[in-house]
Amino acid sequence: MTSLDAFFDDSGALSTTLDGFELRPQQVEMAKLVEGAIKTQGRAIIEAGTGTGKTLAYLIPAVLSGKKTLISTATKTLQEQLFGKDVPLLQELGLGTRAAYLKGRSNYLCKYKYDEFSRAPIFRSKTDGKHFQDIVSWAQETETGDKAELRDLPDDFPTWFDLSTSAESCHGSDCRFFDECFVTRNRRQAESAQLLIVNHHLFFADLAVRSGGFGEVLPDVEVVIFDEAHHLESTATHFFGKSVSHYRVLDLLSDLDRALKSVTKPPLSLYEQVRLTGEHVGTLFKSLEKRLPRGGRSELRRELVSDATIRNQIDTAVDSLKSLSRAIGNTSGTLGEGALTLATRAAEISRDLSF
């Protein structure tokens, strides 16, 4: 096995590849700590100051180990640096390795939702129609489905939420587009890569859905390296806590409304339950908005729990979402393949809100 000295010494591969190379003792020390943790299947927590050269200090021992490694960062900037600059440098150093750069599901076009939306487009703003025509042309030729290819698409383009998916709304292997799914295709590519470059949000989102039986994006790995690890606590809390947003409910009702419009004889009882759920949840969030200042206050926890009006509105919304889930399940033959996913989403929101 090639030693770290062959890369980091004064006469090593880095010195002959990088202009202005200088030996950095802290970089060598960090590389050896990473190497030791990988060999012993242990853990290393390292704080590296500016100028240490930390990315190469963990990339080189990871690649030399021959083990499948996942590198998770907090920022898109560092992800792009790793994939676009550091990985090519590894190739120059003679460390030929296959790398994959994975993003969260919401970055990719969902063929199922795109197909459903195209049948009955409902735009969220007046300018969305123009951008959608650009997406239609792009969708016919894209190989990746990554919205980053759409250079003129605004970052806050609201209709994209109707064209992408989440772990919650994904149909998994039951989807008729599963084999040609962009997320599925990226996962297959990741299976054959030694280095996977992701962000903290994707890592913990994947970890949170693995117990569900499908929906995971990341393959199993042998080594995990967290760069920018000081962001881990807030990211982990987000994915392993419970949260319910008004948007999450509206997104469900929008998908359900589109499913109803795609069938010949939609059940009127289900339409009525959709209306009631939207009304009850809307009332709750309007009440919360009046009571919660921007940014929230921790002392409001007890105040809200003891508020009889809020408690009653929560109970009503929970019951309404439960009824909606049952109503969808009772009409699964009418709504088709997406019914089970819609019913599950309604039940999950109900449980989270109840919690």
XYZ file of C-alpha atoms in Angstrom:
355
model
C 0.000 0.000 0.000
C 1.291 3.461 -0.895
C 2.211 5.501 2.193
C 1.109 9.034 2.976
C 4.742 10.142 2.814
C 4.714 9.469 -0.923
C 2.274 12.380 -1.253
C 3.022 14.826 1.541
C 6.851 14.769 1.773
C 9.025 17.553 0.307
C 9.698 15.298 -2.679
C 6.256 13.677 -2.737
C 3.586 13.701 -5.440
C 2.018 16.942 -4.169
C 5.318 18.801 -4.475
C 5.657 17.865 -8.154
C 1.998 18.523 -8.990
C 1.156 21.736 -7.116
C 2.899 25.011 -7.872
C 4.273 26.673 -4.769
C 3.894 23.528 -2.631
C 5.265 23.704 0.892
C 5.330 21.007 3.549
C 2.633 21.573 6.204
C 3.218 19.550 9.391
C -0.408 20.054 10.507
C -1.685 18.647 7.207
C 0.505 15.557 7.587
C -0.626 15.126 11.206
C -4.279 15.360 10.184
C -3.813 12.888 7.309
C -2.270 10.361 9.702
C -5.125 10.804 12.196
C -7.649 10.154 9.415
C -5.659 7.151 8.187
C -5.550 5.706 11.704
C -9.285 6.142 12.261
C -10.061 4.373 8.970
C -7.704 1.477 9.682
C -9.070 0.883 13.192
C -12.712 1.599 12.256
C -12.576 4.295 14.909
C -13.456 7.983 15.098
C -11.404 11.135 14.806
C -12.624 14.637 15.656
C -10.259 17.210 14.194
C -10.269 21.000 14.282
C -8.061 22.230 11.451
C -7.127 25.882 11.180
C -7.190 27.935 8.002
C -4.361 26.964 5.671
C -4.040 23.385 6.904
C -5.136 21.921 3.576
C -7.772 19.754 5.208
C -9.559 18.463 2.092
C -6.445 16.699 0.798
C -5.618 15.616 4.346
C -8.749 13.476 4.410
C -9.207 12.726 0.699
C -5.823 11.091 0.158
C -5.962 8.620 3.097
C -9.608 7.849 2.252
C -8.764 6.942 -1.347
C -5.630 5.028 -0.320
C -7.735 2.902 2.055
C -9.696 1.529 -0.914
C -12.902 1.786 1.145
C -16.164 3.289 -0.082
C -16.232 6.759 1.449
C -18.941 9.364 1.889
C -17.932 12.997 2.371
C -20.624 15.308 3.707
C -20.353 19.112 3.704
C -22.583 21.932 4.917
C -22.275 24.176 1.878
C -22.779 23.802 -1.846
C -19.560 25.796 -2.403
C -17.413 23.158 -0.692
C -19.245 20.337 -2.502
C -18.455 21.937 -5.845
C -14.822 22.521 -4.835
C -14.398 18.877 -3.855
C -15.966 17.504 -7.033
C -14.698 20.088 -9.510
C -11.204 20.800 -8.136
C -9.992 18.298 -5.542
C -11.178 15.075 -7.221
C -9.484 16.009 -10.544
C -6.327 16.761 -8.532
C -6.439 13.218 -7.139
C -6.399 11.980 -10.736
C -3.277 14.084 -11.424
C -1.654 12.565 -8.348
C -2.187 9.097 -9.799
C -5.070 8.264 -7.454
C -7.618 7.237 -10.040
C -10.953 7.083 -8.252
C -14.581 7.225 -9.310
C -16.558 9.983 -7.581
C -20.258 10.867 -7.524
C -21.840 14.175 -6.495
C -25.341 13.647 -5.087
C -27.960 16.251 -4.220
C -31.310 16.062 -2.450
C -34.396 14.810 -4.294
C -35.882 18.282 -4.645
C -33.040 19.216 -7.024
C -34.193 16.664 -9.605
C -37.171 16.537 -11.945
C -39.615 13.820 -10.870
C -40.927 12.150 -14.025
C -44.095 10.989 -12.296
C -45.014 14.433 -10.947
C -43.979 16.087 -14.229
C -46.276 13.734 -16.132
C -49.168 14.360 -13.736
C -48.647 18.128 -13.739
C -48.470 18.302 -17.540
C -51.943 16.759 -17.800
C -53.520 19.580 -15.775
C -51.051 22.426 -15.123
C -51.927 24.716 -12.214
C -49.366 27.504 -11.894
C -48.583 29.204 -8.608
C -47.775 32.587 -10.160
C -48.442 34.442 -13.430
C -44.879 34.094 -14.715
C -44.613 30.352 -14.109
C -46.114 29.451 -17.489
C -43.186 30.921 -19.430
C -40.591 29.094 -17.319
C -42.569 25.865 -17.607
C -42.237 25.952 -21.403
C -38.452 26.083 -20.929
C -38.715 23.071 -18.598
C -40.759 21.128 -21.178
C -38.003 21.565 -23.772
C -35.270 20.745 -21.245
C -37.088 17.654 -19.924
C -36.955 16.037 -23.361
C -33.163 16.172 -23.554
C -31.708 16.259 -20.022
C -29.581 13.315 -18.941
C -29.445 14.242 -15.250
C -32.769 15.932 -14.431
C -30.793 18.376 -12.255
C -32.500 21.780 -12.205
C -29.054 23.416 -11.970
C -28.912 22.898 -15.756
C -31.747 25.429 -16.084
C -29.597 28.537 -15.798
C -32.485 30.984 -16.292
C -34.811 29.317 -13.781
C -35.239 31.501 -10.652
C -34.122 29.905 -7.389
C -37.555 30.644 -5.917
C -39.531 29.252 -8.884
C -42.668 28.068 -6.995
C -43.965 25.521 -9.520
C -40.753 23.473 -9.165
C -42.283 22.030 -5.970
C -44.960 20.452 -8.202
C -42.312 18.926 -10.472
C -39.895 17.487 -7.910
C -40.446 14.992 -5.142
C -39.535 14.279 -1.534
C -39.016 11.048 0.387
C -42.552 11.519 1.708
C -44.219 11.792 -1.708
C -41.981 9.328 -3.603
C -43.730 6.135 -4.789
C -40.491 4.180 -4.693
C -40.341 0.946 -6.674
C -44.116 1.114 -7.250
C -43.692 4.150 -9.512
C -44.195 3.540 -13.219
C -41.102 5.682 -13.900
C -38.897 3.955 -11.333
C -36.390 2.462 -13.806
C -35.880 5.772 -15.626
C -36.064 7.970 -12.512
C -33.239 10.508 -12.260
C -32.821 9.905 -8.522
C -32.742 6.133 -9.077
C -30.210 6.541 -11.885
C -27.963 8.728 -9.715
C -28.128 6.163 -6.936
C -27.003 3.429 -9.337
C -24.030 5.560 -10.379
C -23.236 6.171 -6.724
C -23.182 2.410 -6.112
C -20.102 2.064 -8.306
C -18.272 5.144 -6.998
C -15.619 5.027 -4.272
C -16.150 8.661 -3.233
C -19.632 10.065 -2.630
C -19.931 13.812 -2.130
C -23.162 14.960 -0.452
C -24.337 17.614 2.001
C -25.446 17.261 5.611
C -29.112 17.729 4.703
C -29.054 14.829 2.244
C -27.113 12.593 4.651
C -29.591 13.027 7.517
C -32.643 13.031 5.253
C -31.500 9.674 3.922
C -30.813 8.384 7.435
C -34.285 9.450 8.560
C -36.171 7.580 5.801
C -34.197 4.315 5.786
C -36.599 2.735 8.265
C -39.447 3.298 5.811
C -38.432 0.493 3.472
C -37.881 2.696 0.411
C -36.972 6.249 -0.394
C -33.298 6.139 0.584
C -30.919 7.686 -1.922
C -27.480 6.905 -0.541
C -25.846 3.487 -0.838
C -24.108 1.872 2.125
C -20.553 3.088 2.762
C -17.605 2.042 4.932
C -16.237 5.494 5.859
C -18.034 8.762 6.602
C -16.214 12.105 6.725
C -18.088 15.200 7.907
C -16.488 18.437 6.767
C -17.879 21.664 8.299
C -19.075 19.446 11.145
C -20.089 22.355 13.373
C -23.357 22.457 11.381
C -24.254 18.837 12.214
C -26.270 19.483 15.373
C -28.849 21.780 13.785
C -29.181 19.580 10.685
C -29.658 16.380 12.695
C -32.211 18.109 14.944
C -34.185 19.182 11.871
C -34.469 15.660 10.467
C -34.966 13.741 13.699
C -37.449 16.174 15.192
C -41.105 16.566 14.285
C -42.341 19.554 12.320
C -45.519 20.472 10.474
C -45.712 23.432 8.127
C -48.704 24.931 6.342
C -46.848 24.363 3.073
C -46.508 20.626 3.788
C -50.301 20.347 4.023
C -50.931 22.574 0.989
C -48.494 20.478 -1.048
C -50.429 17.323 -0.134
C -53.796 18.925 -0.986
C -52.415 20.235 -4.292
C -51.201 16.757 -5.305
C -54.523 15.263 -4.234
C -56.498 17.863 -6.167
C -54.482 17.094 -9.290
C -55.066 13.348 -8.821
C -58.821 13.933 -8.526
C -58.906 16.026 -11.702
C -57.143 13.275 -13.642
C -59.928 10.696 -13.137
C -63.254 10.535 -14.940
C -65.611 10.355 -11.947
C -63.878 11.644 -8.821
C -65.810 10.907 -5.595
C -67.541 14.072 -4.352
C -67.120 12.955 -0.735
C -63.342 13.101 -1.133
C -63.542 16.580 -2.670
C -65.510 17.690 0.385
C -62.943 16.165 2.763
C -60.143 17.977 0.920
C -62.026 21.245 1.366
C -62.646 20.623 5.073
C -59.015 19.663 5.719
C -57.742 22.786 3.987
C -60.186 24.908 5.999
C -59.343 23.348 9.379
C -55.573 23.425 8.864
C -55.752 26.964 7.491
C -57.644 28.131 10.575
C -55.019 26.585 12.863
C -52.068 28.208 11.114
C -53.760 31.609 11.014
C -54.220 31.387 14.784
C -50.597 30.333 15.270
C -49.356 33.155 13.064
C -51.159 35.716 15.231
C -49.624 34.313 18.420
C -46.091 33.530 17.266
C -43.675 36.408 16.637
C -41.148 36.011 13.833
C -38.310 33.792 15.049
C -40.462 32.288 17.815
C -39.917 32.359 21.542
C -39.210 29.328 23.690
C -41.497 30.569 26.483
C -44.452 30.364 24.094
C -44.360 26.555 24.289
C -46.285 26.400 27.554
C -48.487 29.313 26.537
C -49.668 27.568 23.362
C -50.161 24.190 25.029
C -52.421 25.768 27.636
C -54.405 27.757 25.041
C -57.792 26.002 24.775
C -58.542 27.516 21.357
C -55.246 26.319 19.880
C -55.685 22.871 21.439
C -59.165 22.521 19.927
C -57.938 23.679 16.516
C -55.052 21.180 16.616
C -57.443 18.345 17.537
C -59.810 19.343 14.726
C -56.971 19.479 12.174
C -55.621 16.094 13.342
C -59.060 14.460 13.040
C -59.583 16.042 9.626
C -56.266 14.705 8.312
C -57.099 11.233 9.677
C -60.472 11.345 7.901
C -58.748 12.464 4.718
C -56.331 9.529 4.886
C -59.204 7.073 5.348
C -61.212 8.686 2.540
C -58.287 8.373 0.122
C -57.782 4.745 1.124
C -61.468 3.976 0.515
C -61.228 5.310 -3.049
C -57.841 3.850 -3.994
C -59.401 2.013 -6.946
C -60.501 5.336 -8.396
C -57.329 7.372 -7.855
C -54.895 4.734 -9.081
C -51.243 4.104 -8.216
C -50.676 7.326 -6.281
C -53.494 6.774 -3.777
C -51.475 4.800 -1.229
C -48.724 7.431 -1.101
C -51.284 10.248 -0.674
C -53.090 8.398 2.116
C -49.782 7.691 3.881
C -48.747 11.356 3.662
C -52.033 12.517 5.219
C -51.673 9.992 8.049
C -48.044 11.014 8.716
C -48.895 14.715 8.906
C -51.732 13.876 11.282
C -49.378 11.886 13.534
C -46.715 14.607 13.502
C -49.236 17.323 14.309
C -50.684 15.218 17.110
C -47.182 14.673 18.521
